[in-house]
Short mmCIF file of C-alpha atoms in Angstrom, two decimals:
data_model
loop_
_atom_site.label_atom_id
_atom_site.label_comp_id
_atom_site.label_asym_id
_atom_site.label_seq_id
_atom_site.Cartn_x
_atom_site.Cartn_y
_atom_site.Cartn_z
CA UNK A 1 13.30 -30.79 25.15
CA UNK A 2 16.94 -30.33 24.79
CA UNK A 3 17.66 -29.14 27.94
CA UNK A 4 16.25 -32.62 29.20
CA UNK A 5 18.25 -34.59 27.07
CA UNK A 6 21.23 -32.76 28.12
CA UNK A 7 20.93 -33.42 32.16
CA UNK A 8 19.41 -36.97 30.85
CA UNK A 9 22.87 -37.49 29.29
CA UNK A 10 24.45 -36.04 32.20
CA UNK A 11 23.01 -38.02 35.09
CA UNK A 12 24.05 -41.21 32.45
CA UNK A 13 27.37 -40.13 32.40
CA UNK A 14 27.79 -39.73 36.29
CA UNK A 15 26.24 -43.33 36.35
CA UNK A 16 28.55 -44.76 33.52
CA UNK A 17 31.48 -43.41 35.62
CA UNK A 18 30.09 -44.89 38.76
CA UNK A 19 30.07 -48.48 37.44
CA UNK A 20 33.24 -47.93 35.53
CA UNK A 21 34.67 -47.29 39.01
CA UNK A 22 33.04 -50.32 40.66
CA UNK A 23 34.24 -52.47 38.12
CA UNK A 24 37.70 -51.14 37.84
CA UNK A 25 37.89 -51.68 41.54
CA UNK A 26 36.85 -55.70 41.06
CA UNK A 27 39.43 -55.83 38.20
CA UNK A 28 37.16 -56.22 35.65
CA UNK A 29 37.68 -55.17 31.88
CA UNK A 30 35.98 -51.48 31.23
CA UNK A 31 36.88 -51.19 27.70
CA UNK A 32 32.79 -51.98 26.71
CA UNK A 33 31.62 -49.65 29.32
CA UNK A 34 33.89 -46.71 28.37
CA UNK A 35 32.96 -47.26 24.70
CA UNK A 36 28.88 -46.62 25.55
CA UNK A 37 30.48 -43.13 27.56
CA UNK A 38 31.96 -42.50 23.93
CA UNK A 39 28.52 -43.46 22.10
CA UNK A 40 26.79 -40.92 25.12
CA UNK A 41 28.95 -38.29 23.36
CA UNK A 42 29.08 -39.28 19.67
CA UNK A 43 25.34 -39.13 19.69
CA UNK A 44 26.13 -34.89 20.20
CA UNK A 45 23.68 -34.72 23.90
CA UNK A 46 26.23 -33.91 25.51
CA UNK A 47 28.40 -32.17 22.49
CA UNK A 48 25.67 -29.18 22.81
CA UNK A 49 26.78 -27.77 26.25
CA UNK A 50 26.25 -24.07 24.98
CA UNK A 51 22.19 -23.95 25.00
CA UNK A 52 19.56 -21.15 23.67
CA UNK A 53 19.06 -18.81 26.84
CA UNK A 54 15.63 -18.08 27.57
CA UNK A 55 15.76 -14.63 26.67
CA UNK A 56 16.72 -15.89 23.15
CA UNK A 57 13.50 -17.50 23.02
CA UNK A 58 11.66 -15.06 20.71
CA UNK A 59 9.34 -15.43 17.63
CA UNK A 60 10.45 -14.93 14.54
CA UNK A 61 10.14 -11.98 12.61
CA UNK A 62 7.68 -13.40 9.78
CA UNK A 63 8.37 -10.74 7.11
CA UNK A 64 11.90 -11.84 7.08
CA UNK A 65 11.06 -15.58 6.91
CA UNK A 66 8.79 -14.96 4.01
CA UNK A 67 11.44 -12.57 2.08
CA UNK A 68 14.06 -15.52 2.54
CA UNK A 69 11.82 -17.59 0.84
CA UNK A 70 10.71 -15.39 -1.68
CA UNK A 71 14.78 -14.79 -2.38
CA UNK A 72 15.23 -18.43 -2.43
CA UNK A 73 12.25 -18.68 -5.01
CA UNK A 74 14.22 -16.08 -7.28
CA UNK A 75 17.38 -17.54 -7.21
CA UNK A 76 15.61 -20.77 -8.54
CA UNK A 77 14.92 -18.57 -11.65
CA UNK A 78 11.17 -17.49 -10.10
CA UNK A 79 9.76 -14.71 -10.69
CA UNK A 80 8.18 -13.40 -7.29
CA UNK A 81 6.83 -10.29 -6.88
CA UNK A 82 7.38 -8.14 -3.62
CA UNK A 83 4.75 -7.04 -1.54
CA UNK A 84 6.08 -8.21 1.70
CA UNK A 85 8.56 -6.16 3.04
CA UNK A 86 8.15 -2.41 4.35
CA UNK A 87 11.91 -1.46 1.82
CA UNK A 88 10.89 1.25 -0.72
CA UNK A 89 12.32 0.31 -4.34
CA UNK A 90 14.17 3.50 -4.93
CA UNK A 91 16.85 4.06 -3.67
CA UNK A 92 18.21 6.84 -1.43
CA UNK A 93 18.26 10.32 -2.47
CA UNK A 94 20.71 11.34 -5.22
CA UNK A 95 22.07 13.89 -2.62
CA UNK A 96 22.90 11.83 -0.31
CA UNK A 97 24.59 9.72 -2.56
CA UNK A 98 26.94 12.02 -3.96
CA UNK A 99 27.63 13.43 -0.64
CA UNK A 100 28.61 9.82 0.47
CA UNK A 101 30.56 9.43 -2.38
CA UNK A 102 32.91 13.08 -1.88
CA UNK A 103 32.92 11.66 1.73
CA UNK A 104 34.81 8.83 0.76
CA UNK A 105 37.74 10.12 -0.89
CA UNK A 106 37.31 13.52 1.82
CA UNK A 107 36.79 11.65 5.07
CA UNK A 108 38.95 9.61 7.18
CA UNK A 109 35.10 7.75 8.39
CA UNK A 110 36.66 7.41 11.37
CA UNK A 111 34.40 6.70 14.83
CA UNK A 112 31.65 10.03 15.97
CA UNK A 113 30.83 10.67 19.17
CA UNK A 114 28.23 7.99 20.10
CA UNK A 115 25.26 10.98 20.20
CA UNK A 116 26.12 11.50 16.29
CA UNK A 117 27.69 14.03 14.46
CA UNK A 118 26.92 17.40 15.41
CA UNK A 119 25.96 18.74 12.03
CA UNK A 120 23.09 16.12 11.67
CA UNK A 121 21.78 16.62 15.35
CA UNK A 122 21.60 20.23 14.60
CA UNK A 123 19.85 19.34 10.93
CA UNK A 124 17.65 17.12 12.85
CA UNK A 125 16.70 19.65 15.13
CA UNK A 126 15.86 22.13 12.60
CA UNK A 127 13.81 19.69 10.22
CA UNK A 128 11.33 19.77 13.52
CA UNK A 129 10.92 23.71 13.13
CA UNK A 130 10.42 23.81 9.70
CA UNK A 131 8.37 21.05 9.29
CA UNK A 132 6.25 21.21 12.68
CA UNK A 133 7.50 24.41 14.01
CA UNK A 134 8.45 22.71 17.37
CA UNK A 135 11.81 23.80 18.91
CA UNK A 136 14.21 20.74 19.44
CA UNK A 137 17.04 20.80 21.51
CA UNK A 138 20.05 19.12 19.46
CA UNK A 139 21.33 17.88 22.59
CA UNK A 140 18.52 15.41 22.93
CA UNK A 141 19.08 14.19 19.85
CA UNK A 142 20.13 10.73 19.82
CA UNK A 143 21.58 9.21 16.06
CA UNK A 144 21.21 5.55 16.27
CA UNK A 145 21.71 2.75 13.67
CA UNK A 146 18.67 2.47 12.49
CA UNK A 147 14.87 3.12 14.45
CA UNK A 148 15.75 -0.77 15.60
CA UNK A 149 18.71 0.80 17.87
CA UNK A 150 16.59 3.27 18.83
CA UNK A 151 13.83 1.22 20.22
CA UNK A 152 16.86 -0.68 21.93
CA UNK A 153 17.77 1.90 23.50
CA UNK A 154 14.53 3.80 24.27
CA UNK A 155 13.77 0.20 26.13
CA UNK A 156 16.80 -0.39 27.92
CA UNK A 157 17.07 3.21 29.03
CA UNK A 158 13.54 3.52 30.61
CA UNK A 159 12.40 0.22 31.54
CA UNK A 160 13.82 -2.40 33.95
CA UNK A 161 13.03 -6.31 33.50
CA UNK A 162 9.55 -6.80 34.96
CA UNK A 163 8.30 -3.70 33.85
CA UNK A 164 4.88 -3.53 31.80
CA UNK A 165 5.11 -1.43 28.41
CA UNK A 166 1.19 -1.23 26.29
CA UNK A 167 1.10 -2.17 23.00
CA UNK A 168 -1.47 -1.80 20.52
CA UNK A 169 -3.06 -5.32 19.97
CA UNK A 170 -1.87 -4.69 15.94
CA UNK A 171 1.54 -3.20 15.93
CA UNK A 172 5.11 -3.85 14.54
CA UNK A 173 6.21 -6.89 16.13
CA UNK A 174 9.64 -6.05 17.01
CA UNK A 175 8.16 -4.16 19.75
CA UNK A 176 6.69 -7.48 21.30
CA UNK A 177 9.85 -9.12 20.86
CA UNK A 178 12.76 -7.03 21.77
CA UNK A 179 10.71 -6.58 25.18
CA UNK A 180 10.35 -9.85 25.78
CA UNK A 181 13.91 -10.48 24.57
CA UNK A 182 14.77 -7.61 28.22
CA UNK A 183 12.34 -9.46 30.28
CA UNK A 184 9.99 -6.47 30.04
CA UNK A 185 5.83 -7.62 30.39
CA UNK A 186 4.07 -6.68 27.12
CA UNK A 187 0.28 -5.02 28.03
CA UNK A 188 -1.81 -5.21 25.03
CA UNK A 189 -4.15 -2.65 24.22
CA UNK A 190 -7.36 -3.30 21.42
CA UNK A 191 -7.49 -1.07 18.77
CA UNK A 192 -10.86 0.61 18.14
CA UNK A 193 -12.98 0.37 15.38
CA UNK A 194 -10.52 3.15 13.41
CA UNK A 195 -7.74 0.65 13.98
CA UNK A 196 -6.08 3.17 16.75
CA UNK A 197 -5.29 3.33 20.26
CA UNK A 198 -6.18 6.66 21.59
CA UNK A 199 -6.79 7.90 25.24
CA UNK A 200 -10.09 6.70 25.41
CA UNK A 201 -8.62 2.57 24.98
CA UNK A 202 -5.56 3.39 27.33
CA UNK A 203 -7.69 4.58 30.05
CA UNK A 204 -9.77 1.33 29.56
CA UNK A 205 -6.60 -0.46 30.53
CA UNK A 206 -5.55 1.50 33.34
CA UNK A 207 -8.87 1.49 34.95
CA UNK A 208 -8.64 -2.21 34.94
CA UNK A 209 -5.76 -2.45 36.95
CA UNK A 210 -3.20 -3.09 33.96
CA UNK A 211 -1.32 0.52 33.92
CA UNK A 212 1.83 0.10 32.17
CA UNK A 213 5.07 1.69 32.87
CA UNK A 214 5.13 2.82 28.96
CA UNK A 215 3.18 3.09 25.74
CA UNK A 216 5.10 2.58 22.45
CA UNK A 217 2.65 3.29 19.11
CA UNK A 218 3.56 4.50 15.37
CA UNK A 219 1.29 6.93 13.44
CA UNK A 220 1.18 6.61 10.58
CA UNK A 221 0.38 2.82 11.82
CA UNK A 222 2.38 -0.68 10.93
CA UNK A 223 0.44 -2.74 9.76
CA UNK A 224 -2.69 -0.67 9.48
CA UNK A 225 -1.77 2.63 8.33
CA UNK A 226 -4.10 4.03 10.60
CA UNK A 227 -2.89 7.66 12.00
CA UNK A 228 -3.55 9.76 14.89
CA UNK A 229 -5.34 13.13 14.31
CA UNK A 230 -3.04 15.88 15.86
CA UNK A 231 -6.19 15.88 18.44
CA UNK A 232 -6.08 12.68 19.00
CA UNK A 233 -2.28 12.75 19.35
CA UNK A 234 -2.44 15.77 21.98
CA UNK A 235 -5.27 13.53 24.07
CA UNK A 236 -2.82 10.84 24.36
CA UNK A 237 0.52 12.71 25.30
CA UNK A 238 -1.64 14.77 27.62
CA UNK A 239 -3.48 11.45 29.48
CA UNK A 240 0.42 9.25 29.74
CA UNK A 241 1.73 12.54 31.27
CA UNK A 242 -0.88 12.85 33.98
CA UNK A 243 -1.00 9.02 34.71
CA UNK A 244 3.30 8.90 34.81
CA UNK A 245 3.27 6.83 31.26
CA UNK A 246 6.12 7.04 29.30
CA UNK A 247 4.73 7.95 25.66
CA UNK A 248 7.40 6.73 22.59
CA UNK A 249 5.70 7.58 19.65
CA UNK A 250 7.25 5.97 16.47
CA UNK A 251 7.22 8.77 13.48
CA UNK A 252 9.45 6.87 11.19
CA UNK A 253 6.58 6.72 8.72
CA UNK A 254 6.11 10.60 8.67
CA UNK A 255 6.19 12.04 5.20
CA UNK A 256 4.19 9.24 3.64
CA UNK A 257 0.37 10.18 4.20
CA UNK A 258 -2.77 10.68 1.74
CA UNK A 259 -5.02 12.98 2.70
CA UNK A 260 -4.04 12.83 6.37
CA UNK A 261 -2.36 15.33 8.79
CA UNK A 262 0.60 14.50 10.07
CA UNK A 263 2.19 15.30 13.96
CA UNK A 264 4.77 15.16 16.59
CA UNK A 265 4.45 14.27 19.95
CA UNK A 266 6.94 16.79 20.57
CA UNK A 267 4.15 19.08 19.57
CA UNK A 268 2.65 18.00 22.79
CA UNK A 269 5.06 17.06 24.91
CA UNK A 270 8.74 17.41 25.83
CA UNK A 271 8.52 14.03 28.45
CA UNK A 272 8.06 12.19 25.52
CA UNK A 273 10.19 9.80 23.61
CA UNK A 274 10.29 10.02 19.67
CA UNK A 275 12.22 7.32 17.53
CA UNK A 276 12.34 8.15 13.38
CA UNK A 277 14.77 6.51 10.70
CA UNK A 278 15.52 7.41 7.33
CA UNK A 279 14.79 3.96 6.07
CA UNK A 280 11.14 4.91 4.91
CA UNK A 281 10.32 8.15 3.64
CA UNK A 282 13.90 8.81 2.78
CA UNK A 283 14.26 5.63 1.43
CA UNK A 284 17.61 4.75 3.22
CA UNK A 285 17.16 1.30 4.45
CA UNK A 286 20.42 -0.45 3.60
CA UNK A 287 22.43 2.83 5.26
CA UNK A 288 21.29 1.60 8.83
CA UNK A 289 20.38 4.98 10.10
CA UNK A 290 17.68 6.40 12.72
CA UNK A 291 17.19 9.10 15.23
CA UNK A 292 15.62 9.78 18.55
CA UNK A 293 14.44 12.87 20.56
CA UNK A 294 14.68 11.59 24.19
CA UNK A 295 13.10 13.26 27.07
CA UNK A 296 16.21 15.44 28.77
CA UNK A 297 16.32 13.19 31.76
CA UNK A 298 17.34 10.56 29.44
CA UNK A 299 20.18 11.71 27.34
CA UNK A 300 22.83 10.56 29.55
CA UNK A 301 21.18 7.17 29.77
CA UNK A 302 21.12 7.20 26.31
CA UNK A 303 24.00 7.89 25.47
CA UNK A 304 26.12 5.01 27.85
CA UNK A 305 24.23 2.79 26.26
CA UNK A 306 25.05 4.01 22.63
CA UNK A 307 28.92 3.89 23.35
CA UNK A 308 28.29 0.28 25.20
CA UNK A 309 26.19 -1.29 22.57
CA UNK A 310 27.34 0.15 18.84
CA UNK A 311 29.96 2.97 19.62
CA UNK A 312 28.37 5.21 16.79
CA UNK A 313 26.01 4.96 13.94
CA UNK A 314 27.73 4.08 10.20
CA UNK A 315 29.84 7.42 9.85
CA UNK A 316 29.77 7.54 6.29
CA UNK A 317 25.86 7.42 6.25
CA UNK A 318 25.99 9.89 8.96
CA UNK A 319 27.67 12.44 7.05
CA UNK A 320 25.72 11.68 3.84
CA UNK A 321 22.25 12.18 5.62
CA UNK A 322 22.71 15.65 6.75
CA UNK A 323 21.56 16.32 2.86
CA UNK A 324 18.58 14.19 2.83
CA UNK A 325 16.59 16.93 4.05
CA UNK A 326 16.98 19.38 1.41
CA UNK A 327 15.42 16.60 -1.44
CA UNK A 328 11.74 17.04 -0.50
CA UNK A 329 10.65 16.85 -4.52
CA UNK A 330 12.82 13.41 -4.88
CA UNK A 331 11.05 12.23 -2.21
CA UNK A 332 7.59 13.50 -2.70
CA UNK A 333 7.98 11.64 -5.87
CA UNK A 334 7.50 8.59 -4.16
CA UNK A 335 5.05 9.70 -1.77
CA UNK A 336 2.82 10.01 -5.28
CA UNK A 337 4.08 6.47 -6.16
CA UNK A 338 2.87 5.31 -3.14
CA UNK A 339 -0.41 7.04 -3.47
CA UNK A 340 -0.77 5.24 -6.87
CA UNK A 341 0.33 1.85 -5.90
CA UNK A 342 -2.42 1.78 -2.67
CA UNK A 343 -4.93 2.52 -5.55
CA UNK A 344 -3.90 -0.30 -7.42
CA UNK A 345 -3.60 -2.68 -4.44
CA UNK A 346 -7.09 -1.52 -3.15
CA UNK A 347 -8.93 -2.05 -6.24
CA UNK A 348 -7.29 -5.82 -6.86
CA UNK A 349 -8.75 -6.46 -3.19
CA UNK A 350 -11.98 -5.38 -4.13
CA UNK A 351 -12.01 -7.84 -7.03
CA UNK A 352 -11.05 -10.77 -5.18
CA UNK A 353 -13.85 -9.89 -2.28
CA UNK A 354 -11.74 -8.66 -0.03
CA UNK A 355 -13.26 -5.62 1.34
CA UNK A 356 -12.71 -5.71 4.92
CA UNK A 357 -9.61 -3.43 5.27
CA UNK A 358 -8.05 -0.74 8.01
CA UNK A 359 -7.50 2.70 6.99
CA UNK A 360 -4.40 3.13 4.97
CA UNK A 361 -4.22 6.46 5.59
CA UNK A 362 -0.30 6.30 6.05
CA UNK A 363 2.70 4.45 5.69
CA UNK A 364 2.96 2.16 2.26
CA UNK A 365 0.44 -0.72 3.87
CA UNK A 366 -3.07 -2.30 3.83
CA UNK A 367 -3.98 -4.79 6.26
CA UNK A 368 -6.57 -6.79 5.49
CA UNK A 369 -9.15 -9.26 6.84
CA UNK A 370 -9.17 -12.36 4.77
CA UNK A 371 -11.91 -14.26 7.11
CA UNK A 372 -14.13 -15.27 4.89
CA UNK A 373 -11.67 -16.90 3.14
CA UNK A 374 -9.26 -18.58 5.33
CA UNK A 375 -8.38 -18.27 9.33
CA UNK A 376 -4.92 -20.17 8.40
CA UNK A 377 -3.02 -16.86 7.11
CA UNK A 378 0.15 -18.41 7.43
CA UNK A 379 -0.81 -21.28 4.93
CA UNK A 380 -2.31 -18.78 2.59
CA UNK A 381 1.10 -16.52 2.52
CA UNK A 382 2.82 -19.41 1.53
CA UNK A 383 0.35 -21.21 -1.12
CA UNK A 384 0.22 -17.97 -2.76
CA UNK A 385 4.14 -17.45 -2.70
CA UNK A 386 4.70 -20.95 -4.18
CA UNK A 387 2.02 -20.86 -6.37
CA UNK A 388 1.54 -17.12 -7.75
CA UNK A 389 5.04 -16.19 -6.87
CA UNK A 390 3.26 -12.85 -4.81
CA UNK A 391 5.11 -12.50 -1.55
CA UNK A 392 2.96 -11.40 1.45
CA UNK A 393 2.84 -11.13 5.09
CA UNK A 394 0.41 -13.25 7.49
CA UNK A 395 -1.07 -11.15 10.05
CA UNK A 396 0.40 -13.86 13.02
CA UNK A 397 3.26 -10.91 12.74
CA UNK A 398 1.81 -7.83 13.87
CA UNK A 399 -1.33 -9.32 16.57
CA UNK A 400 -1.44 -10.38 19.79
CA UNK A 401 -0.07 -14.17 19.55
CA UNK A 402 -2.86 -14.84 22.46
CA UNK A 403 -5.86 -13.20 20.67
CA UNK A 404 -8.03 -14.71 17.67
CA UNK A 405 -7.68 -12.73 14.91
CA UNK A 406 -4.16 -13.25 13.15
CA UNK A 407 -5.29 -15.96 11.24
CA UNK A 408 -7.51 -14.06 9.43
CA UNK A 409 -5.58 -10.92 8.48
CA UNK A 410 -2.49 -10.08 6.06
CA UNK A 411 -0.32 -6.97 5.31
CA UNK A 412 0.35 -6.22 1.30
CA UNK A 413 3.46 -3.81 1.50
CA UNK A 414 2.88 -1.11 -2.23
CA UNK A 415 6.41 0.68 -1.75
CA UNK A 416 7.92 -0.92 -5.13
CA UNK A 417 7.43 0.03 -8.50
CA UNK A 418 3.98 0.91 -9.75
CA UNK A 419 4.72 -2.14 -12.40
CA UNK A 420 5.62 -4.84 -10.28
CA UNK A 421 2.78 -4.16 -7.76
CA UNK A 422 0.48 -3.94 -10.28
CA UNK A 423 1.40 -6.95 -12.08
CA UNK A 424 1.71 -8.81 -8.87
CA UNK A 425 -1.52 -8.03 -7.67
CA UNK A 426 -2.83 -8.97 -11.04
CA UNK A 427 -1.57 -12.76 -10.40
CA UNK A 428 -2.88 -12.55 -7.19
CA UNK A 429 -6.07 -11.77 -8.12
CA UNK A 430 -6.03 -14.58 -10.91
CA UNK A 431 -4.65 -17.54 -8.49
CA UNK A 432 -7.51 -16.06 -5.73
CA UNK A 433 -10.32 -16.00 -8.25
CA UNK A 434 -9.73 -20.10 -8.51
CA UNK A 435 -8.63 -20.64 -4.78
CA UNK A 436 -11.83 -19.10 -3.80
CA UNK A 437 -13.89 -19.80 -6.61
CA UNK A 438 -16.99 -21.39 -4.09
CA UNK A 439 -16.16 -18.65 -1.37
CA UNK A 440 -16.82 -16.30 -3.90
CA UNK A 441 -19.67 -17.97 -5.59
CA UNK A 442 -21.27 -18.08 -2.35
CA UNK A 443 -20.48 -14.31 -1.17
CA UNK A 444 -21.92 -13.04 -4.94
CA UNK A 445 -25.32 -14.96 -3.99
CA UNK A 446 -25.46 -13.29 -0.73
CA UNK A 447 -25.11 -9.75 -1.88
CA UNK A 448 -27.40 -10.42 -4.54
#
């Protein structure tokens, strides 16, 4: 609409001028018709010259909407409780901290080569062989600011504009919009029953004529929290190897499972491409820092685009992260947090009827189908944020924007404090109980 108004108020202008010459010509007064040139402007049409480009033209990233509001909310003296956004409530490790901290008066936190520091790489590296016993190059080590640069990168560094890359028809929605953002084509892929994509629903794809140049999935699974089996895992490393599929597995919920095991790609595979951040489990968010493993034909790639596009990931948390790893009971302190919180968040859903759910077997997430209630999941998020003050995210983020079933699902992130998801969930529950009083009423008689 504004790019018509703009070559509407252009082709006016060029008309203007036309009769302004005519008439100048005749030697009659312009001064009325120079005056409407002057309204053309005033009126800003034409004061816009610098437009959106098309690339720009990108959803939103819902979370973020709803967490503005919710920050609004509390600066209006609200209370609002959190379950919205994936940031864990602790803070980083104490470690790491302190290590910052002696790096500051120490350290000149001057630029690092645009790869990362070499101590990290190499602590990197070894954090594969004792956790997974998998050998890890540090040279194909990648530190990036955050898993967001590394998904930049990972994109721009296999995949040209035009290029099809599968995604899994629930999935973080950055994905979907950074490679739309390149020009890439986004393939989706239904999850099965188990809320994964495995071998078995890739193949389906390829076999109908839609093979993608690459396949980008997390386990353990945003929104779902659904995760691979290590079986599962191999299958699909194994099946994007023989078909020429680049396989970037996103790990950057590793660490935070119940009950589940855990696995690298790299396990399986040295083609493939793994991206990891220490935003989640290591609860790092604000330090802006990530990793990535690349395939060794890659690195270079990699690495020119680094330099090009940030120079080097924040120094200072660079240097501090290389202790993160040795805090494992800090951070399995959480993990037990987490395990408590999903407990608490479960059992609220199963008093307000909700009872359709994925997995939650990983990550600090449950996605759940609210169709019974509502197929306007947007409207809900926000009655219940302005109503209950309980901030949560429509499903609309993480689908498909061309299939059916975001309006009927929502994501309740449990990574605060036991207290405030509890207590949030408790106002939930009593502002749903009324909202849905008949829905309810109606779903009791049926089940009795």
């Amino acid at each position: 609409m504004r790019v018509v108004s703009h070559s509407f108020c252009i082709l006016l202008l060029h008309f203007a001028q036309f009769r302004i010459a005519l008439a100048f010509s005749a030697g009659k007064d312009v001064s009325k018709l120079t005056e409407k040139i002057k309204g053309i402007d005033a009126a800003g049409l034409l004061g816009e010259p610098f437009l959106e480009s098309r690339r720009s033209n990108v959803a939103s990233f819902k979370v973020m909407d709803v967490l503005a509001r919710a920050t609004e909310l509390e600066s209006q003296g609200r209370k609002i409780y959190h379950l919205e956004v994936g940031q864990p409530s602790s803070g980083a490790p104490s470690k790491v901290v302190a290590a910052a901290t002696a790096a500051l008066s120490r350290d000149r936190i001057g630029y690092t080569h645009a790869l990362g520091i070499s101590p990290l790489r190499k602590r990197i590296s070894q954090h594969y062989k004792d956790k997974y016993e998998v050998d890890v190059d540090p040279e194909r080590i990648i530190v990036t600011t955050g898993s967001s640069a590394g998904f930049l990168i990972a994109f721009l560094a296999a995949f040209d504009a035009g290029d099809s890359v599968a995604l899994c028809s629930a999935g973080y929605p950055c994905y979907r919009n950074i490679l739309n953002a390149l020009g890439c084509e986004v393939t989706t892929v239904p999850i099965n029953a188990e809320s994964k994509v495995t071998q078995k629903e890739l193949k389906e794809v390829v076999d109908a004529g839609k093979k993608p140049r690459g396949l980008i999935l997390s386990s353990p699974s945003n929104p779902t929290g659904a995760m691979l089996s290590p079986e599962e895992l191999r299958g699909l490393c194994e099946y994007c190897e023989q078909e020429g599929i680049l396989f970037i597995s996103d790990e950057i919920y590793h660490g935070i499972s119940f009950g589940k095991e855990e696995e690298t790609a790299l396990k399986f595979s040295d083609k493939c491409m793994v991206i990891n951040s220490f935003s989640k489990y290591y609860s790092m968010t604000g330090w802006r820092l990530g990793w990535m493993v690349m395939p060794p034909g890659l690195v270079d790639a990699g690495n020119r685009l680094a330099q090009n596009l940030y120079i080097n990931a924040p120094t200072l948390s660079q240097l501090a992260a290389v202790e993160a790893f040795d805090c494992e009971a800090e951070l399995e302190a959480h993990v037990a947090r987490y395990a408590e919180n999903r407990r608490v968040v479960l059992a609220a859903l199963d008093d307000m009827g909700v009872t359709s759910r994925a997995p939650s077997d990983g990550a600090f997430y449950v996605y759940a189908d609210v169709g019974r209630f509502t197929r306007d999941a947007e409207g809900l998020c926000r009655r219940a944020l302005e109503e209950a003050g309980v901030a949560f995210t429509p499903g609309t983020d993480f689908e498909d924007p061309t299939g059916p079933v975001g309006g009927s699902r929502v994501r309740f992130s449990f990574c605060g404090s036991t207290r405030d998801v509890r207590e949030g969930m408790e106002a939930l529950t009593q502002w749903w109980l009324k909202e849905f009083e008949e829905v309810l009423s109606t779903v009791q008689k049926e089940l009795s």
